[in-house]
Short mmCIF file of N, CA and C in Angstrom, two decimals:
data_model
loop_
_atom_site.label_atom_id
_atom_site.label_comp_id
_atom_site.label_asym_id
_atom_site.label_seq_id
_atom_site.Cartn_x
_atom_site.Cartn_y
_atom_site.Cartn_z
N UNK A 16 -22.13 -14.81 -5.82
CA UNK A 16 -20.71 -13.75 -5.77
C UNK A 16 -20.37 -13.37 -7.05
N UNK A 17 -20.36 -11.99 -7.18
CA UNK A 17 -19.71 -11.60 -8.49
C UNK A 17 -18.28 -11.67 -8.57
N UNK A 18 -17.75 -11.58 -9.55
CA UNK A 18 -16.29 -11.73 -9.79
C UNK A 18 -15.62 -10.71 -9.29
N UNK A 19 -15.85 -9.41 -9.11
CA UNK A 19 -15.20 -8.36 -8.50
C UNK A 19 -15.19 -8.65 -6.78
N UNK A 20 -16.49 -9.14 -6.36
CA UNK A 20 -16.61 -9.44 -4.82
C UNK A 20 -15.59 -10.68 -4.63
N UNK A 21 -15.40 -11.42 -5.24
CA UNK A 21 -14.46 -12.64 -5.06
C UNK A 21 -13.11 -12.00 -4.82
N UNK A 22 -12.82 -10.75 -5.06
CA UNK A 22 -11.60 -10.28 -4.71
C UNK A 22 -11.30 -9.87 -3.39
N UNK A 23 -12.15 -9.54 -2.80
CA UNK A 23 -12.36 -8.95 -1.25
C UNK A 23 -11.67 -9.89 -0.22
N UNK A 24 -11.82 -11.21 -0.28
CA UNK A 24 -11.24 -12.06 0.80
C UNK A 24 -9.63 -12.00 0.36
N UNK A 25 -9.41 -12.28 -0.92
CA UNK A 25 -7.98 -12.16 -1.35
C UNK A 25 -7.13 -10.95 -0.95
N UNK A 26 -7.95 -9.84 -1.17
CA UNK A 26 -7.34 -8.67 -0.78
C UNK A 26 -6.90 -8.50 0.68
N UNK A 27 -7.97 -9.02 1.68
CA UNK A 27 -7.89 -8.83 2.93
C UNK A 27 -6.61 -9.61 3.38
N UNK A 28 -6.76 -10.99 2.94
CA UNK A 28 -5.49 -11.94 3.14
C UNK A 28 -4.18 -11.31 2.66
N UNK A 29 -4.23 -10.80 1.33
CA UNK A 29 -3.06 -9.96 1.00
C UNK A 29 -2.62 -8.88 1.97
N UNK A 30 -3.53 -8.12 2.35
CA UNK A 30 -3.27 -6.99 3.45
C UNK A 30 -2.63 -7.80 4.82
N UNK A 31 -3.25 -8.67 5.15
CA UNK A 31 -2.57 -9.18 6.41
C UNK A 31 -1.06 -9.81 6.21
N UNK A 32 -0.99 -10.51 5.02
CA UNK A 32 0.26 -11.04 4.82
C UNK A 32 1.45 -9.93 4.62
N UNK A 33 0.84 -8.81 3.76
CA UNK A 33 1.86 -7.60 3.83
C UNK A 33 2.22 -7.05 4.94
N UNK A 34 1.42 -6.80 5.80
CA UNK A 34 1.57 -6.21 7.13
C UNK A 34 2.44 -6.99 7.69
N UNK A 35 2.29 -8.42 7.90
CA UNK A 35 3.20 -9.35 8.47
C UNK A 35 4.51 -9.18 8.15
N UNK A 36 4.74 -9.26 6.58
CA UNK A 36 6.11 -8.98 6.06
C UNK A 36 6.76 -7.58 6.46
N UNK A 37 5.88 -6.55 6.30
CA UNK A 37 6.26 -5.12 6.51
C UNK A 37 6.99 -5.11 8.19
N UNK A 38 6.12 -5.66 8.90
CA UNK A 38 6.59 -5.52 10.52
C UNK A 38 8.00 -6.32 10.53
N UNK A 39 7.96 -7.89 9.97
CA UNK A 39 9.25 -8.59 10.03
C UNK A 39 10.33 -7.78 9.32
N UNK A 40 10.46 -7.07 8.30
CA UNK A 40 11.29 -6.44 7.71
C UNK A 40 11.78 -5.39 8.64
N UNK A 41 10.75 -4.67 9.21
CA UNK A 41 11.14 -3.63 10.27
C UNK A 41 11.86 -3.94 11.36
N UNK A 42 11.50 -5.26 11.95
CA UNK A 42 12.17 -5.89 13.04
C UNK A 42 13.46 -6.49 12.79
N UNK A 43 13.66 -7.34 11.58
CA UNK A 43 14.88 -8.07 11.58
C UNK A 43 15.77 -7.50 10.52
N UNK A 44 15.68 -6.27 9.86
CA UNK A 44 16.43 -5.50 8.86
C UNK A 44 16.59 -4.39 9.31
N UNK A 45 17.80 -3.72 8.69
CA UNK A 45 17.96 -2.26 8.98
C UNK A 45 18.40 -1.49 7.71
N UNK A 46 18.82 -0.33 7.83
CA UNK A 46 19.46 0.43 7.11
C UNK A 46 18.48 0.72 5.85
N UNK A 47 19.02 1.07 4.68
CA UNK A 47 18.33 1.50 3.38
C UNK A 47 17.44 0.48 3.03
N UNK A 48 17.78 -0.91 3.20
CA UNK A 48 17.02 -1.81 2.74
C UNK A 48 15.51 -1.80 3.36
N UNK A 49 15.70 -1.78 4.82
CA UNK A 49 14.52 -1.73 5.65
C UNK A 49 13.73 -0.61 5.38
N UNK A 50 14.35 0.71 5.23
CA UNK A 50 13.59 2.00 4.96
C UNK A 50 12.67 1.77 3.46
N UNK A 51 13.36 1.47 2.66
CA UNK A 51 12.75 1.44 1.12
C UNK A 51 11.89 0.09 1.02
N UNK A 52 12.23 -0.86 1.58
CA UNK A 52 11.22 -2.00 1.54
C UNK A 52 10.05 -1.61 2.44
N UNK A 53 10.08 -0.73 3.47
CA UNK A 53 9.11 -0.53 4.32
C UNK A 53 8.00 0.17 3.82
N UNK A 54 8.77 1.19 3.03
CA UNK A 54 7.91 2.32 2.38
C UNK A 54 7.06 1.48 1.26
N UNK A 55 7.71 0.45 0.27
CA UNK A 55 7.11 -0.33 -0.73
C UNK A 55 6.16 -0.94 -0.07
N UNK A 56 6.42 -1.53 0.92
CA UNK A 56 5.07 -2.53 1.36
C UNK A 56 4.11 -1.61 2.01
N UNK A 57 4.42 -0.74 2.58
CA UNK A 57 3.49 0.23 3.09
C UNK A 57 2.39 0.62 2.00
N UNK A 58 2.87 1.01 0.80
CA UNK A 58 2.24 1.27 -0.38
C UNK A 58 1.28 -0.01 -0.82
N UNK A 59 2.04 -1.13 -0.82
CA UNK A 59 1.12 -2.53 -1.28
C UNK A 59 -0.02 -2.62 -0.27
N UNK A 60 0.27 -2.50 1.10
CA UNK A 60 -0.91 -2.54 2.05
C UNK A 60 -1.72 -1.83 1.70
N UNK A 61 -1.51 -0.25 1.30
CA UNK A 61 -2.79 0.69 1.15
C UNK A 61 -3.40 0.18 -0.19
N UNK A 62 -2.57 -0.42 -1.12
CA UNK A 62 -3.18 -0.94 -2.38
C UNK A 62 -4.23 -2.04 -1.83
N UNK A 63 -3.84 -2.97 -1.28
CA UNK A 63 -4.68 -4.05 -0.81
C UNK A 63 -5.90 -3.80 0.04
N UNK A 64 -5.63 -2.84 0.74
CA UNK A 64 -6.56 -2.10 1.52
C UNK A 64 -7.83 -1.33 0.88
N UNK A 65 -7.17 -0.70 -0.28
CA UNK A 65 -8.18 -0.11 -1.36
C UNK A 65 -9.07 -1.07 -2.20
N UNK A 66 -8.43 -2.28 -2.51
CA UNK A 66 -9.39 -3.42 -3.02
C UNK A 66 -10.22 -3.99 -2.22
N UNK A 67 -9.47 -4.27 -1.02
CA UNK A 67 -10.56 -4.97 0.13
C UNK A 67 -11.90 -4.03 0.21
N UNK A 68 -11.67 -2.73 0.38
CA UNK A 68 -12.75 -1.63 0.49
C UNK A 68 -13.69 -1.51 -0.71
N UNK A 69 -13.12 -1.53 -1.83
CA UNK A 69 -13.91 -1.35 -2.98
C UNK A 69 -13.32 -2.06 -4.17
N UNK A 70 -13.93 -3.65 -4.16
CA UNK A 70 -13.29 -4.50 -4.87
C UNK A 70 -13.83 -4.37 -6.56
N UNK A 71 -14.63 -3.58 -6.54
CA UNK A 71 -15.17 -3.53 -8.10
C UNK A 71 -14.17 -2.50 -9.03
N UNK A 72 -13.31 -1.63 -8.14
CA UNK A 72 -12.35 -0.74 -8.75
C UNK A 72 -11.62 -1.45 -9.71
N UNK A 73 -11.43 -0.83 -10.90
CA UNK A 73 -10.46 -1.33 -11.73
C UNK A 73 -9.08 -1.06 -11.07
N UNK A 74 -8.15 -2.12 -11.51
CA UNK A 74 -6.93 -1.89 -10.89
C UNK A 74 -6.19 -0.66 -10.99
N UNK A 75 -6.25 0.13 -12.22
CA UNK A 75 -5.44 1.40 -12.31
C UNK A 75 -6.00 2.70 -11.65
N UNK A 76 -7.51 2.46 -11.34
CA UNK A 76 -8.10 3.11 -10.29
C UNK A 76 -7.53 3.04 -8.97
N UNK A 77 -7.60 1.80 -8.48
CA UNK A 77 -7.34 1.31 -7.32
C UNK A 77 -5.66 1.89 -7.05
N UNK A 78 -5.06 1.87 -7.85
CA UNK A 78 -3.47 2.05 -8.01
C UNK A 78 -3.38 3.72 -7.87
N UNK A 79 -4.32 4.09 -8.59
CA UNK A 79 -4.14 5.92 -8.35
C UNK A 79 -4.53 6.16 -7.23
N UNK A 80 -5.49 5.64 -6.49
CA UNK A 80 -6.02 6.06 -5.25
C UNK A 80 -5.09 5.81 -4.14
N UNK A 81 -4.39 4.54 -4.08
CA UNK A 81 -3.41 4.32 -3.17
C UNK A 81 -2.40 4.84 -3.44
N UNK A 82 -1.73 5.45 -4.48
CA UNK A 82 -0.62 6.36 -4.84
C UNK A 82 -0.86 7.53 -4.30
N UNK A 83 -1.94 8.08 -4.58
CA UNK A 83 -2.52 9.59 -4.21
C UNK A 83 -2.65 9.55 -2.54
N UNK A 84 -3.02 8.62 -1.86
CA UNK A 84 -3.07 8.48 -0.41
C UNK A 84 -1.70 8.46 0.12
N UNK A 85 -0.66 7.58 -0.53
CA UNK A 85 0.58 7.61 0.09
C UNK A 85 1.35 8.94 -0.27
N UNK A 86 1.24 9.34 -1.23
CA UNK A 86 1.71 10.89 -1.63
C UNK A 86 1.06 11.83 -0.41
N UNK A 87 -0.12 11.86 -0.34
CA UNK A 87 -0.65 12.78 0.50
C UNK A 87 0.02 12.49 1.94
N UNK A 88 -0.08 11.31 2.38
CA UNK A 88 0.75 10.90 3.45
C UNK A 88 2.32 11.68 3.68
N UNK A 89 2.88 11.45 2.37
CA UNK A 89 4.27 11.82 2.52
C UNK A 89 4.34 13.39 2.54
N UNK A 90 3.56 14.05 1.66
CA UNK A 90 3.62 15.50 1.73
C UNK A 90 3.01 16.21 2.89
N UNK A 91 2.12 15.45 3.75
CA UNK A 91 1.76 15.81 5.01
C UNK A 91 2.82 15.79 6.08
N UNK A 92 3.97 15.13 5.78
CA UNK A 92 5.21 15.22 6.64
C UNK A 92 6.17 16.54 6.71
N UNK A 93 5.64 17.21 5.72
CA UNK A 93 5.98 18.57 5.51
C UNK A 93 5.35 19.47 6.56
N UNK A 94 4.65 18.96 7.08
CA UNK A 94 4.16 19.85 8.32
C UNK A 94 4.55 19.32 9.82
N UNK A 95 4.17 19.76 10.77
CA UNK A 95 4.62 19.30 12.17
C UNK A 95 3.81 18.28 12.66
N UNK A 96 2.45 17.94 12.17
CA UNK A 96 1.26 17.35 12.86
C UNK A 96 1.88 15.70 12.89
N UNK A 97 2.46 15.06 12.01
CA UNK A 97 2.77 13.79 11.97
C UNK A 97 3.81 13.53 13.01
N UNK A 98 4.81 14.28 12.99
CA UNK A 98 6.10 14.04 14.09
C UNK A 98 5.36 14.47 15.41
N UNK A 99 4.48 15.35 15.74
CA UNK A 99 4.02 15.62 16.93
C UNK A 99 3.07 14.37 17.42
N UNK A 100 2.33 13.75 16.41
CA UNK A 100 1.29 12.69 16.79
C UNK A 100 2.34 11.28 16.93
N UNK A 101 3.60 11.26 16.22
CA UNK A 101 4.41 10.17 16.30
C UNK A 101 4.82 9.94 17.79
N UNK A 102 4.92 11.08 18.41
CA UNK A 102 5.57 11.26 19.84
C UNK A 102 4.69 10.74 20.65
N UNK A 103 3.33 10.74 20.66
CA UNK A 103 2.22 10.22 21.29
C UNK A 103 1.81 8.80 21.00
N UNK A 104 2.24 8.51 19.96
CA UNK A 104 1.61 7.29 19.53
C UNK A 104 2.69 6.38 18.56
N UNK A 105 3.12 5.01 18.81
CA UNK A 105 3.82 4.43 18.26
C UNK A 105 3.03 4.06 16.73
N UNK A 106 1.65 3.79 16.75
CA UNK A 106 0.93 3.23 15.68
C UNK A 106 0.90 4.62 14.79
N UNK A 107 0.82 5.99 15.21
CA UNK A 107 0.67 7.29 14.51
C UNK A 107 2.04 7.33 13.61
N UNK A 108 3.19 6.71 14.39
CA UNK A 108 4.58 6.91 13.60
C UNK A 108 4.51 5.85 12.57
N UNK A 109 3.81 4.77 12.72
CA UNK A 109 3.99 3.70 11.66
C UNK A 109 3.14 4.26 10.48
N UNK A 110 1.96 4.65 10.82
CA UNK A 110 1.00 5.14 9.76
C UNK A 110 1.27 6.41 8.92
N UNK A 111 1.65 7.30 9.65
CA UNK A 111 1.85 8.69 9.22
C UNK A 111 3.43 9.10 8.86
N UNK A 112 4.34 8.39 9.40
CA UNK A 112 5.68 8.68 9.33
C UNK A 112 6.25 9.92 9.82
N UNK A 113 7.37 10.63 9.86
CA UNK A 113 7.57 11.61 10.42
C UNK A 113 8.44 12.92 9.64
N UNK A 114 8.96 12.18 8.58
CA UNK A 114 10.22 13.04 7.87
C UNK A 114 9.92 12.77 6.42
N UNK A 115 9.69 14.04 5.63
CA UNK A 115 9.40 14.00 4.20
C UNK A 115 10.86 13.40 3.56
N UNK A 116 10.73 12.41 2.51
CA UNK A 116 11.75 12.10 1.99
C UNK A 116 11.51 11.81 0.44
N UNK A 117 11.94 12.65 -0.61
CA UNK A 117 11.64 12.43 -1.87
C UNK A 117 11.51 11.15 -2.58
N UNK A 118 12.48 10.25 -2.08
CA UNK A 118 12.77 8.93 -2.94
C UNK A 118 11.52 8.25 -2.31
N UNK A 119 10.72 8.60 -1.42
CA UNK A 119 9.76 7.50 -0.98
C UNK A 119 8.60 7.76 -1.97
N UNK A 120 8.32 8.82 -2.55
CA UNK A 120 7.34 8.97 -3.75
C UNK A 120 7.60 7.86 -4.80
N UNK A 121 8.81 7.70 -5.28
CA UNK A 121 9.10 6.57 -5.98
C UNK A 121 8.67 5.10 -5.61
N UNK A 122 9.34 4.96 -4.27
CA UNK A 122 8.99 3.65 -3.82
C UNK A 122 7.74 3.12 -3.52
N UNK A 123 6.80 4.25 -3.38
CA UNK A 123 5.46 3.95 -3.13
C UNK A 123 4.90 3.33 -4.50
N UNK A 124 5.36 3.96 -5.75
CA UNK A 124 4.98 3.45 -6.83
C UNK A 124 5.44 1.90 -6.93
N UNK A 125 6.59 1.53 -6.61
CA UNK A 125 7.36 0.49 -6.74
C UNK A 125 6.30 -0.41 -5.88
N UNK A 126 5.85 -0.46 -4.69
CA UNK A 126 5.08 -1.17 -3.86
C UNK A 126 3.76 -1.42 -4.45
N UNK A 127 3.19 -0.42 -5.22
CA UNK A 127 1.74 -0.74 -5.69
C UNK A 127 1.77 -1.20 -7.14
N UNK A 128 2.73 -1.11 -8.02
CA UNK A 128 2.79 -1.60 -9.46
C UNK A 128 2.75 -3.10 -9.36
N UNK A 129 3.32 -3.85 -8.67
CA UNK A 129 3.22 -5.28 -8.83
C UNK A 129 1.80 -5.92 -8.54
N UNK A 130 1.48 -5.36 -7.40
CA UNK A 130 -0.02 -5.85 -6.77
C UNK A 130 -1.16 -5.49 -8.00
N UNK A 131 -0.89 -4.13 -8.56
CA UNK A 131 -1.79 -3.66 -9.63
C UNK A 131 -1.69 -4.67 -10.76
N UNK A 132 -0.70 -4.94 -11.38
CA UNK A 132 -0.40 -5.93 -12.41
C UNK A 132 -0.95 -7.26 -11.99
N UNK A 133 -0.74 -7.90 -10.81
CA UNK A 133 -1.16 -9.22 -10.76
C UNK A 133 -2.84 -8.98 -10.53
N UNK A 134 -3.16 -8.17 -9.99
CA UNK A 134 -4.80 -7.73 -9.96
C UNK A 134 -5.36 -7.90 -11.28
N UNK A 135 -4.80 -7.24 -12.25
CA UNK A 135 -5.18 -7.13 -13.56
C UNK A 135 -5.30 -8.18 -14.10
N UNK A 136 -4.15 -9.29 -13.94
CA UNK A 136 -4.12 -10.39 -14.55
C UNK A 136 -5.05 -11.34 -14.06
N UNK A 137 -5.30 -11.36 -12.63
CA UNK A 137 -6.30 -12.41 -12.01
C UNK A 137 -7.75 -12.11 -12.43
N UNK A 138 -8.24 -10.54 -12.89
CA UNK A 138 -9.39 -10.14 -13.06
C UNK A 138 -9.38 -10.60 -14.41
N UNK A 139 -8.43 -10.49 -15.39
CA UNK A 139 -8.59 -10.97 -16.73
C UNK A 139 -8.80 -12.31 -16.76
N UNK A 140 -8.19 -13.16 -15.80
CA UNK A 140 -8.48 -14.54 -16.06
C UNK A 140 -9.79 -14.97 -15.77
N UNK A 141 -10.17 -14.28 -14.62
CA UNK A 141 -11.58 -14.55 -14.18
C UNK A 141 -12.72 -14.10 -15.13
N UNK A 142 -12.36 -13.05 -15.77
CA UNK A 142 -13.36 -12.68 -16.72
C UNK A 142 -13.44 -13.60 -17.89
N UNK A 143 -12.23 -14.36 -18.33
CA UNK A 143 -12.13 -15.17 -19.29
C UNK A 143 -13.10 -16.41 -18.94
N UNK A 144 -13.19 -16.85 -17.59
CA UNK A 144 -13.74 -18.02 -17.15
C UNK A 144 -15.29 -18.05 -17.21
N UNK A 145 -15.51 -16.66 -16.87
CA UNK A 145 -17.09 -16.35 -16.69
C UNK A 145 -17.85 -16.15 -18.08
#
């Protein structure tokens, strides 16, 4: 197994853990903390899914893809499509959101940066060993 492929199981496990924490934050907390922690965790989840899908991506590229995806979802909220889908499906509401919020653009980066950093450090350590 190549070094980069070894990151796929870890990324899948991280995605599941992030999903659990995100749902727990949403369930057991409220207010601004729940809002912005949820946004950051959503972005962390997207980063983990990008790495799980394409484990050979360099961390900065995976971060750029995850951030672009999150920003596209956020800017999509300027249309009526996410809000109308959210009325039909709770899953659509969780994935697409409903209301554009400028601070979310920052919080997406906050959620991605730590994972990209840890990913970079783990890859550097793995390449030193091989």
